Amino acid sequence: MTQSPAERSWPLWEVFTQSKEGEPHQHAGSVHATDAEHALQNARDVYARRNEAVNLWVVPSVVITASTPEDVGPFFDPANDKAYRHPQFYKVPKGVKVF
Amino acid sequence: MPPHPALVPALLRIGDDRLVLGHRTSEWCGHAPILEEDVALVNIALDLIGQANLVLQHAGALEGTGRDQDALAFFREAVEFRNALLCELPKGDFGVTIVRHFFHSLFSVLQWEALSRSADTTLAGIAAKALKESRYHARHSGGWVIRLGDGTDESHRRAQEAVDALWSYTGELFMQPANEADLVSAGLTPDVSTLEPAWRAQVDDVLRRATLRVPEVVWMQRGGRDGRHTEHLGHMLAEMQIVARSHPGAQW
Amino acid sequence: MTTTSTASEDSSRLAQFEARIAADESIEPKDWMPERYRKQLIRMMAQHAHSEVVGMLPEGNWITRAPTLRRKMVLLAKVQDEAGHGLYIYCGTETLGVDRHDLVQELLDGKAKYSSIFNYPTLTWADIGAIGWLVDGAAIVNQTMLAKASFGPYARAMVRICKEENFHKRQGYEIMATLARGTGAQRAMAQDALNRWWWPSLMMFGPHDKDSTNSDELMRWGIKRKSNDELRQRFVNMTIVQAQAIDLTVPDADLKYNEMTGDWETGPIDWDEFWRVVKGNGPCNKERLDARRKADADGAWVRAAASAYVEKHA
């Protein structure tokens, strides 16, 4: 085997695709690439073969910080009981349609 | 405007370049240096064969003898093909494949740009679509030329060898047939010789960034445009045409 | 979060984990999971990804000989999808903390398995039809089930793959149907391809349930949702009707329809052949691995060049 034992994969990049203008970017998967331009090209070839995207983001996987599963309670439960953040919390006189 | 009969040979040159180069590129499928590159090279092959499909279809229609794109692709002899020799050379290593794509896609961008203004509206439509594809091919191959040229000692050596081996096949791309002046004056096709300065400027720029040198060359190989090919094309076509020719008249 | 864990903690986590599986929750990469679940997933997903990649070779064998430009483009797009699907699944596997390079190395070293179906040769153009129809048909039955797998990244990759593979089976069946109503030679080619690919396709679902070592565990953890035999039966029932519609005959003298169950029952599968091919003695095991090794070895300088370029210009 000619492959050097030290060979590692190229860095991993997370790929986000925007399916239509005005839509949010969504995680599509990942690719290996050496730099950002290379990652963009690989992402385009791998994740946009069927017109899935009008725009792409690539982000080095290592720079993503995620909340942990253990954070589920403390991070997100407190938002559960704050109904005043939702428009349905407020009453509007019948027939008023300006909203 | 009624179709111009001299347009058919011009279309065969355009279509055959893409068909033959697309075929060579397709030979990589399953064998590329890394999986991402399998996908990328097949995208390029698909674009090129798709372009050939449309151009040869148009050529067949203008010719008016009932030959469609498949008849033109699968039932012509090597001497009837009009692709540049550059396109038919064996795929070589990844360096050869990339440098060839780089040379040809930069040419293609310029050629499609000009053809997108053709007085033949069908051809102009094909060119407008193909132009976007070729721009991407140039970006993909240009990026790799720089990475290979300015990568390791081995990749630099291989890239330079590819440039040296292919350079004498680039001149043919810009040789304008003497008998097509009326196609040019009718605004149907560009005079390809006028595309060379822009091509050369872009090639020089990328090769410099890739730390690669432009070879000095005294003779540019030629012949493909007249059906005088290398020995490689016959073998390539023997493989490409075997199934179609074994069952003449069959539907697939 | 605690950094040490005691046996009782582990058993309570395991209970929690199994409760989540029972409630059909999706397990995500950073969630706690039993080591055995992680190992089984890595094994199974890597094997699946390897199958996609090795699977490019038998069909790739006919790209340069496809008989029309349309067929050539369709086949290229299909084989390209397989590369893409290999990528999706490798990327899902990497969320479990393994590196793709190491997974590929295991394949090249002959330590990892891939689907045995790809160790059969493609001998005529009709094989491209048979593979799309039967092999992809069988794969879709399997992958539709895996799209509900308990591990989120695997399930999501499967959803995407199933969506994209829709055309794979159709193009294969279209090739077979066209050949079956073509010239005598074409028809014979189609029947011969069906004869050669039928039994290996049935073997794709793996050993009978009673002989399948991994199945129980995979089903208990919701990685697999249906047993090998259930999936195989579903495939047979679908495919027999499709064969009849294009007037081709499945090579099974014992095949019969069971009025009670509504199932098509096949004759016995040659499991000796199955195990022989799994263990490395199929017609193309060596060619397939050699081709992957060659691609990897020939590409080493390219991968090294790209890494070196970035280091220089970082």
XYZ file of C-alpha atoms in Angstrom:
665
model
C 0.000 0.000 0.000
C 1.517 3.323 -1.053
C -0.652 5.257 1.355
C 1.334 6.801 4.160
C 0.160 5.602 7.555
C -0.023 9.234 8.666
C -2.739 10.127 6.162
C -5.829 11.635 7.737
C -9.025 12.750 6.117
C -9.218 16.354 4.987
C -11.035 18.522 7.544
C -14.786 18.080 7.846
C -17.180 20.895 6.870
C -20.869 21.122 7.687
C -23.010 22.062 4.706
C -26.122 24.236 4.880
C -28.326 24.663 1.833
C -30.882 27.343 1.093
C -33.533 25.828 -1.124
C -35.146 29.066 -2.279
C -34.402 32.733 -1.935
C -35.865 33.988 1.309
C -35.843 30.536 2.920
C -33.560 29.753 5.850
C -30.438 27.679 5.366
C -30.795 24.097 6.539
C -28.228 21.526 7.495
C -27.729 19.069 4.627
C -24.726 17.029 5.709
C -20.978 17.311 5.589
C -18.047 17.042 3.205
C -14.302 16.705 3.525
C -12.289 19.516 1.950
C -9.031 21.357 2.419
C -10.284 24.940 2.446
C -13.478 26.955 2.218
C -13.570 27.322 -1.573
C -12.849 23.623 -1.953
C -15.570 22.821 0.571
C -18.042 25.007 -1.342
C -17.288 23.158 -4.569
C -17.621 19.770 -2.943
C -20.833 20.820 -1.231
C -22.215 22.042 -4.543
C -21.369 18.752 -6.240
C -22.600 16.510 -3.434
C -25.619 18.318 -1.984
C -26.966 20.362 -4.891
C -27.154 17.839 -7.711
C -30.922 18.165 -8.004
C -31.499 21.896 -7.774
C -31.736 21.643 -4.000
C -29.993 24.932 -3.408
C -29.715 28.543 -4.501
C -27.122 29.267 -1.842
C -24.671 27.285 0.255
C -22.884 27.791 3.544
C -19.941 25.689 4.593
C -18.673 25.817 8.164
C -15.690 23.953 9.618
C -17.271 21.281 11.808
C -14.788 21.959 14.607
C -16.000 25.523 15.185
C -19.579 24.500 15.877
C -20.490 24.509 19.537
C -23.623 22.604 20.361
C -25.651 22.461 23.519
C -25.494 19.014 25.079
C -28.433 16.656 25.556
C -28.054 17.274 29.306
C -28.819 20.946 28.617
C -32.281 20.128 27.324
C -33.995 20.928 30.615
C -32.172 24.047 31.800
C -31.856 25.552 28.326
C -35.250 25.032 26.867
C -37.854 24.285 29.526
C -37.867 27.866 30.868
C -39.169 29.050 27.511
C -42.198 26.798 27.840
C -44.218 28.948 30.193
C -43.684 32.358 28.643
C -46.795 32.607 26.574
C -46.481 36.395 26.468
C -43.807 35.925 23.779
C -46.446 34.679 21.363
C -48.934 36.958 19.600
C -51.843 34.690 20.533
C -51.380 35.846 24.142
C -52.936 39.211 23.333
C -56.568 40.018 22.769
C -57.623 42.156 19.851
C -61.188 43.508 19.508
C -63.297 41.464 17.102
C -63.209 42.648 13.494
C -59.837 44.399 13.763
C -57.712 42.957 10.970
C -54.710 45.266 10.991
C -52.561 42.572 12.532
C -33.219 32.808 -40.916
C -33.001 29.470 -42.805
C -30.413 27.033 -41.506
C -26.973 27.472 -43.009
C -25.669 24.165 -44.453
C -22.062 24.937 -43.517
C -23.144 25.079 -39.902
C -23.310 21.265 -39.650
C -19.517 20.655 -39.712
C -19.074 23.496 -37.225
C -21.630 21.906 -34.918
C -19.888 18.532 -35.208
C -16.642 20.117 -33.986
C -18.460 21.616 -31.016
C -20.463 18.495 -30.211
C -17.666 15.985 -30.752
C -15.307 17.896 -28.450
C -17.828 17.521 -25.630
C -18.808 13.960 -26.428
C -15.249 12.667 -26.542
C -14.028 14.671 -23.555
C -17.160 13.743 -21.617
C -16.530 10.085 -22.389
C -12.938 10.302 -21.195
C -14.106 12.002 -18.017
C -16.726 9.338 -17.407
C -13.944 6.758 -17.267
C -13.101 8.127 -13.809
C -16.418 7.109 -12.307
C -15.629 4.817 -9.374
C -11.881 5.375 -9.569
C -11.294 8.985 -8.463
C -8.749 9.998 -5.791
C -11.496 10.710 -3.246
C -15.240 10.192 -3.189
C -16.037 13.905 -3.444
C -14.047 13.950 -6.674
C -15.983 10.975 -8.100
C -19.077 13.100 -7.736
C -17.414 16.210 -9.178
C -15.912 14.467 -12.205
C -19.191 12.762 -13.022
C -20.953 16.121 -12.837
C -18.512 17.422 -15.424
C -18.925 14.331 -17.608
C -22.703 14.682 -17.397
C -22.570 18.340 -18.368
C -20.324 17.602 -21.342
C -22.344 14.654 -22.628
C -25.507 16.685 -22.122
C -24.020 19.481 -24.205
C -22.976 16.992 -26.895
C -26.464 15.519 -26.897
C -28.054 18.899 -27.642
C -25.482 20.047 -30.176
C -25.479 16.763 -32.111
C -29.259 16.689 -32.075
C -29.248 20.143 -33.620
C -26.597 19.090 -36.153
C -28.680 16.065 -37.140
C -31.780 18.203 -37.570
C -29.952 20.741 -39.764
C -28.354 17.974 -41.799
C -31.830 16.729 -42.594
C -30.969 13.139 -43.538
C -32.659 11.565 -40.531
C -29.595 11.067 -38.361
C -30.243 11.859 -34.735
C -27.673 12.454 -32.003
C -27.299 8.722 -31.330
C -26.721 7.926 -35.001
C -24.034 10.599 -35.008
C -22.446 9.394 -31.779
C -22.600 5.638 -32.268
C -22.561 5.051 -36.017
C -19.788 7.298 -37.279
C -16.240 6.064 -37.837
C -13.296 7.723 -36.123
C -12.335 9.533 -39.335
C -15.760 11.180 -39.335
C -15.294 12.662 -35.857
C -14.293 16.315 -35.704
C -13.153 16.746 -32.098
C -9.806 18.336 -31.270
C -7.055 15.803 -30.523
C -6.771 17.213 -26.998
C -10.141 15.702 -26.097
C -9.403 12.130 -27.170
C -6.067 11.516 -25.446
C -6.296 8.833 -22.738
C -7.431 10.095 -19.355
C -3.964 9.694 -17.855
C -3.487 10.399 -14.165
C -5.566 12.931 -12.258
C -3.045 15.615 -13.220
C -3.552 15.016 -16.946
C -7.305 14.930 -16.514
C -7.356 18.190 -14.578
C -4.931 20.088 -16.811
C -6.869 19.005 -19.901
C -10.128 20.157 -18.326
C -8.497 23.402 -17.382
C -7.292 24.064 -20.941
C -10.533 22.982 -22.554
C -12.989 24.557 -20.132
C -11.351 27.986 -20.409
C -11.667 27.634 -24.180
C -15.254 26.459 -23.770
C -16.238 29.448 -21.677
C -15.019 31.790 -24.395
C -16.557 29.726 -27.170
C -19.953 29.409 -25.464
C -19.941 33.117 -24.621
C -19.546 33.917 -28.304
C -22.027 31.236 -29.368
C -24.636 32.532 -26.944
C -24.877 35.497 -29.330
C -25.215 33.276 -32.409
C -27.771 34.203 -35.048
C -28.871 30.546 -34.806
C -31.209 30.873 -31.861
C -31.220 27.148 -31.052
C -27.457 27.167 -30.837
C -27.508 30.393 -28.839
C -29.879 28.769 -26.355
C -27.689 25.695 -25.959
C -24.653 27.936 -25.511
C -26.271 30.058 -22.822
C -26.970 26.949 -20.744
C -23.603 25.346 -21.441
C -21.739 28.539 -20.585
C -22.763 28.287 -16.936
C -21.624 24.680 -16.800
C -18.266 25.419 -18.393
C -17.661 28.316 -16.021
C -17.999 25.854 -13.171
C -15.655 23.372 -14.885
C -13.067 26.122 -15.229
C -13.418 26.976 -11.549
C -13.116 23.345 -10.498
C -10.131 22.523 -12.699
C -8.409 25.867 -12.090
C -8.570 25.284 -8.342
C -7.013 21.877 -8.755
C -4.271 23.109 -11.125
C -3.187 25.519 -8.398
C -3.390 22.904 -5.637
C -1.446 20.342 -7.637
C 1.116 22.802 -8.981
C 1.768 24.357 -5.600
C 1.203 21.219 -3.495
C 3.915 18.610 -2.950
C 7.060 18.003 -5.015
C 5.386 15.000 -6.573
C 2.187 16.823 -7.464
C 4.186 19.734 -8.892
C 6.181 17.349 -11.059
C 3.079 15.525 -12.271
C 1.204 18.752 -12.987
C 4.134 20.169 -14.942
C 4.422 16.929 -16.906
C 0.734 17.165 -17.756
C 1.079 20.782 -18.896
C 4.105 19.875 -21.002
C 2.418 16.833 -22.533
C -0.828 18.614 -23.382
C 0.398 22.037 -24.407
C 1.080 21.149 -28.034
C -2.540 19.997 -28.337
C -4.001 23.360 -27.315
C -3.234 25.194 -30.553
C -5.791 23.199 -32.493
C -8.619 24.667 -30.424
C -7.937 28.058 -32.012
C -7.464 26.999 -35.637
C -10.267 28.515 -37.648
C -11.237 26.596 -40.839
C -10.450 28.710 -43.877
C -13.772 27.979 -45.579
C -16.055 29.235 -42.808
C -15.693 32.978 -43.253
C -19.354 33.255 -44.240
C -20.470 31.536 -40.993
C -18.566 34.175 -39.071
C -19.861 37.074 -41.137
C -23.414 35.743 -40.794
C -22.989 35.885 -37.027
C -23.520 32.123 -36.644
C -20.189 31.093 -35.125
C -17.188 33.029 -33.839
C -13.757 32.931 -35.444
C -12.100 30.760 -32.783
C -8.686 32.253 -33.496
C -9.910 35.485 -31.921
C -10.461 33.691 -28.593
C -6.828 32.802 -28.078
C -5.456 35.990 -26.459
C -8.075 35.931 -23.690
C -7.534 32.197 -23.152
C -3.774 32.626 -22.988
C -4.007 35.455 -20.463
C -6.127 33.330 -18.112
C -3.921 30.269 -18.549
C -0.785 32.285 -17.814
C -2.357 33.748 -14.705
C -3.391 30.399 -13.227
C -0.185 28.584 -14.168
C 1.825 31.374 -12.515
C -0.200 31.015 -9.329
C 0.327 27.269 -9.568
C 4.113 27.820 -9.855
C 3.983 26.004 -13.198
C 5.787 27.103 -16.317
C 4.341 27.555 -19.790
C 6.249 25.281 -22.159
C 7.991 26.593 -25.215
C 6.600 24.818 -28.177
C 7.331 25.109 -31.849
C 4.729 22.817 -33.329
C 1.083 22.610 -32.419
C -0.495 19.213 -33.140
C -3.527 19.243 -35.424
C -5.726 16.942 -37.456
C -8.796 16.182 -35.357
C -10.862 18.864 -37.057
C -10.248 17.062 -40.371
C -10.766 13.536 -39.056
C -7.018 12.798 -38.809
C -6.969 11.545 -35.247
C -4.545 9.921 -32.849
C -4.643 6.142 -32.556
C -6.499 6.506 -29.273
C -9.839 7.618 -30.704
C -10.466 4.375 -32.598
C -10.101 2.337 -29.428
C -12.273 4.696 -27.471
C -15.026 4.530 -30.077
C -14.751 0.748 -30.392
C -15.692 0.549 -26.741
C -18.273 3.310 -26.836
C -20.072 1.993 -29.919
C -19.918 -1.775 -29.364
C -23.399 -2.349 -27.952
C -25.180 0.027 -30.287
C -23.443 -1.424 -33.343
C -23.980 -5.041 -32.324
C -27.731 -4.502 -32.523
C -28.364 -2.177 -35.474
C -31.848 -0.755 -35.483
C -32.593 -1.848 -31.924
C -34.301 0.415 -29.406
C -32.758 0.843 -25.947
C -22.726 16.559 34.379
C -20.672 13.947 36.194
C -17.455 12.633 34.743
C -17.370 9.312 36.516
C -20.072 6.761 36.194
C -20.939 3.885 38.372
C -22.508 0.635 37.358
C -25.864 1.659 38.770
C -25.740 4.933 36.882
C -25.036 3.038 33.685
C -27.900 0.683 34.243
C -30.275 3.561 34.863
C -29.005 5.282 31.708
C -29.501 2.059 29.800
C -33.052 1.846 31.095
C -33.648 5.452 30.045
C -32.126 4.750 26.649
C -34.283 1.710 26.092
C -37.331 3.670 27.151
C -36.510 6.286 24.527
C -36.159 3.562 21.890
C -39.490 2.089 22.981
C -41.094 5.528 22.669
C -39.747 5.808 19.085
C -37.568 8.757 19.965
C -34.673 9.613 17.698
C -31.214 9.087 19.201
C -28.778 11.853 18.285
C -24.956 11.602 18.147
C -24.275 13.354 21.448
C -26.947 11.500 23.394
C -25.827 8.805 25.781
C -25.942 5.404 24.109
C -24.727 1.960 25.084
C -21.286 1.267 23.693
C -22.677 -1.778 21.925
C -25.303 0.348 20.129
C -22.571 2.716 18.951
C -20.429 -0.197 17.776
C -23.254 -1.923 15.959
C -24.237 1.334 14.256
C -20.703 2.073 13.127
C -20.381 -1.450 11.770
C -23.697 -1.389 9.986
C -23.472 2.166 8.626
C -19.885 1.725 7.430
C -20.863 -1.529 5.748
C -23.743 0.289 4.073
C -21.484 3.143 2.931
C -18.871 0.704 1.617
C -21.622 -1.065 -0.331
C -22.571 2.180 -2.047
C -18.969 2.809 -3.024
C -18.121 -0.723 -4.168
C -21.528 -0.754 -5.854
C -20.285 1.895 -8.272
C -17.964 -0.644 -9.895
C -20.245 -3.250 -11.521
C -22.444 -0.593 -13.098
C -19.520 1.704 -13.807
C -18.276 -1.153 -15.965
C -20.951 -0.268 -18.571
C -20.846 3.544 -18.565
C -18.439 3.637 -21.475
C -20.559 1.173 -23.471
C -24.087 2.466 -22.859
C -25.946 2.187 -26.180
C -27.464 5.693 -26.365
C -26.507 9.095 -25.026
C -29.634 9.156 -22.867
C -28.790 5.805 -21.294
C -25.216 6.928 -20.768
C -26.340 10.047 -18.912
C -28.873 8.160 -16.812
C -26.305 5.557 -15.823
C -23.707 8.196 -14.986
C -26.206 10.055 -12.831
C -27.155 6.845 -11.070
C -23.625 5.715 -10.328
C -22.841 9.245 -9.213
C -25.736 9.044 -6.769
C -24.095 5.971 -5.288
C -20.934 7.959 -4.620
C -23.104 10.658 -3.077
C -24.978 8.136 -0.969
C -21.734 6.627 0.227
C -20.762 10.131 1.288
C -24.025 10.802 3.103
C -23.719 7.586 5.084
C -20.014 8.017 5.869
C -20.837 11.496 7.093
C -23.597 10.100 9.294
C -21.149 7.523 10.646
C -18.581 10.203 11.418
C -21.027 11.785 13.855
C -20.312 8.742 16.037
C -16.724 9.879 16.435
C -14.955 7.853 13.757
C -12.910 9.147 10.841
C -13.892 8.251 7.291
C -10.309 7.524 6.416
C -10.160 4.800 9.061
C -13.419 3.284 7.860
C -12.188 3.218 4.275
C -8.926 1.692 5.431
C -10.834 -1.189 7.018
C -12.562 -1.802 3.698
C -9.282 -1.735 1.789
C -7.669 -4.045 4.330
C -10.470 -6.540 3.777
C -11.655 -6.229 7.403
C -14.987 -4.556 6.677
C -17.804 -6.135 4.717
C -19.951 -4.710 1.944
C -22.989 -6.117 0.209
C -22.068 -9.388 -1.522
C -24.267 -8.615 -4.503
C -21.497 -6.428 -5.906
C -19.191 -9.423 -6.153
C -21.096 -10.627 -9.198
C -19.985 -9.553 -12.683
C -21.967 -7.389 -15.119
C -21.737 -9.321 -18.365
C -24.166 -7.608 -20.727
C -26.016 -4.318 -21.035
C -29.104 -6.064 -19.657
C -27.295 -6.434 -16.339
C -27.627 -2.674 -15.945
C -31.375 -3.111 -16.206
C -31.392 -6.077 -13.836
C -29.306 -4.265 -11.229
C -31.530 -1.195 -11.270
C -34.694 -3.244 -11.100
C -33.664 -6.012 -8.680
C -30.677 -4.787 -6.698
C -31.927 -1.247 -6.243
C -35.425 -2.608 -5.786
C -34.206 -4.758 -2.913
C -32.107 -1.905 -1.522
C -35.124 0.406 -1.508
C -37.207 -2.096 0.478
C -34.403 -2.258 3.008
C -33.693 1.465 3.086
C -37.319 2.471 3.422
C -37.283 0.488 6.637
C -33.990 2.081 7.718
C -35.428 5.553 7.180
C -37.233 4.880 10.456
C -34.068 3.742 12.238
C -33.627 4.961 15.793
C -30.359 6.793 15.073
C -31.193 10.249 13.684
C -28.274 10.794 11.277
C -28.752 7.317 9.751
C -32.493 7.784 9.358
C -32.062 11.226 7.825
C -29.449 9.975 5.353
C -31.881 7.187 4.396
C -34.736 9.622 3.822
C -32.584 11.610 1.449
C -31.285 8.480 -0.245
C -34.736 6.924 -0.703
C -35.940 10.132 -2.310
C -33.015 10.167 -4.727
C -33.090 6.454 -5.468
C -36.620 6.563 -6.694
C -35.387 6.841 -10.241
C -32.791 4.078 -9.915
C -35.240 1.248 -9.857
C -37.457 2.816 -12.489
C -34.650 3.299 -14.979
C -33.588 -0.323 -14.470
C -37.089 -1.643 -14.973
C -37.483 0.576 -18.030
C -34.309 -0.938 -19.520
C -35.619 -4.457 -18.848
C -39.047 -3.677 -20.271
C -37.504 -2.148 -23.402
C -35.233 -5.146 -23.926
C -38.041 -7.602 -23.254
C -40.112 -6.179 -26.094
C -37.070 -5.627 -28.346
C -35.296 -7.949 -30.783
C -34.886 -11.667 -30.034
C -31.293 -11.060 -28.976
C -32.323 -8.267 -26.622
C -35.052 -10.376 -25.087
C -32.642 -13.248 -24.515
C -30.192 -10.827 -22.930
C -32.871 -9.587 -20.527
C -33.951 -13.093 -19.505
C -30.338 -14.166 -19.003
C -29.701 -11.158 -16.766
C -32.791 -11.949 -14.697
C -31.628 -15.560 -14.399
C -28.263 -14.505 -13.032
C -29.385 -11.670 -10.708
C -32.571 -13.131 -9.217
C -31.129 -15.356 -6.517
C -28.316 -13.031 -5.468
C -30.958 -10.302 -5.080
C -32.944 -12.471 -2.666
C -29.749 -13.108 -0.721
C -29.297 -9.343 -0.263
C -31.760 -9.427 2.624
C -29.397 -11.660 4.566
C -29.835 -15.080 6.185
C -33.188 -16.398 7.335
C -34.332 -14.867 10.624
C -33.517 -18.027 12.567
C -29.882 -17.897 11.321
C -29.264 -14.154 11.555
C -26.854 -13.332 14.369
C -27.163 -9.549 14.486
C -30.852 -9.193 13.782
C -32.262 -9.527 17.308
C -30.089 -6.840 18.753
C -30.556 -4.497 15.804
C -34.311 -4.880 16.054
C -34.389 -4.475 19.817
C -32.635 -1.128 19.412
C -34.801 0.023 16.579
C -31.979 0.137 14.067
C -33.819 -2.425 12.012
C -37.618 -2.410 12.095
C -38.408 -5.497 10.076
C -36.798 -8.913 9.869
C -34.805 -10.203 6.896
C -37.519 -12.666 5.907
C -40.316 -10.096 6.121
C -38.429 -7.707 3.876
C -37.470 -10.452 1.443
C -41.112 -11.540 1.159
C -42.218 -7.983 0.482
C -39.636 -7.743 -2.294
C -40.619 -11.069 -3.854
C -44.306 -10.183 -3.888
C -43.608 -6.912 -5.663
C -41.095 -8.241 -8.124
C -42.945 -11.322 -9.373
C -45.782 -9.128 -10.574
C -43.337 -6.773 -12.265
C -41.621 -9.685 -14.048
C -44.962 -10.990 -15.281
C -45.891 -7.553 -16.604
C -42.909 -7.550 -18.951
C -43.203 -11.234 -19.753
C -39.948 -12.398 -18.186
C -39.674 -15.538 -16.079
C -38.145 -15.758 -12.636
C -35.732 -18.732 -12.578
C -37.487 -20.691 -9.833
C -39.319 -23.923 -10.692
C -40.748 -24.122 -7.148
C -42.247 -20.647 -7.130
C -45.908 -20.723 -6.126
C -48.612 -18.390 -5.009
C -50.118 -19.022 -1.603
C -53.819 -18.118 -1.773
C -54.116 -18.072 2.015
C -51.341 -15.610 2.753
C -51.244 -13.771 -0.568
C -47.499 -14.395 -0.695
C -45.364 -15.680 -3.534
C -43.317 -18.514 -2.035
C -39.911 -19.173 -3.546
C -37.895 -22.363 -3.656
C -34.898 -22.791 -1.343
C -32.122 -20.192 -1.470
C -28.620 -21.584 -1.960
C -27.056 -20.412 1.299
C -23.805 -22.198 0.510
C -23.359 -19.801 -2.365
C -24.267 -16.865 -0.104
C -21.641 -17.749 2.507
C -19.053 -18.577 -0.139
C -19.382 -15.078 -1.615
C -19.519 -13.385 1.793
C -16.323 -15.152 2.745
C -14.498 -13.819 -0.283
C -14.934 -16.447 -2.969
C -17.478 -14.764 -5.201
C -16.651 -14.214 -8.859
C -15.445 -10.617 -8.373
C -14.454 -10.156 -4.719
C -10.823 -9.714 -5.623
C -11.451 -7.412 -8.603
C -13.688 -5.129 -6.565
C -11.262 -4.691 -3.703
C -8.326 -4.363 -6.070
C -10.148 -1.599 -7.935
C -10.841 0.302 -4.706
C -7.262 -0.174 -3.528
C -5.915 1.041 -6.831
C -8.128 4.148 -6.803
C -7.038 4.891 -3.261
C -3.336 4.318 -3.951
C -3.399 6.253 -7.235
C -5.162 9.126 -5.513
C -2.818 9.396 -2.527
C -0.598 12.011 -4.179
C -3.650 14.097 -5.067
C -4.993 14.101 -1.513
C -1.527 14.865 -0.171
C -1.135 17.741 -2.633
C -4.335 19.414 -1.515
C -3.337 19.095 2.141
C 0.147 20.450 1.432
C -1.245 23.403 -0.501
C -3.480 24.424 2.358
C -0.703 24.111 4.911
C 1.519 26.366 2.809
C -1.155 28.985 2.427
C -2.812 28.780 5.825
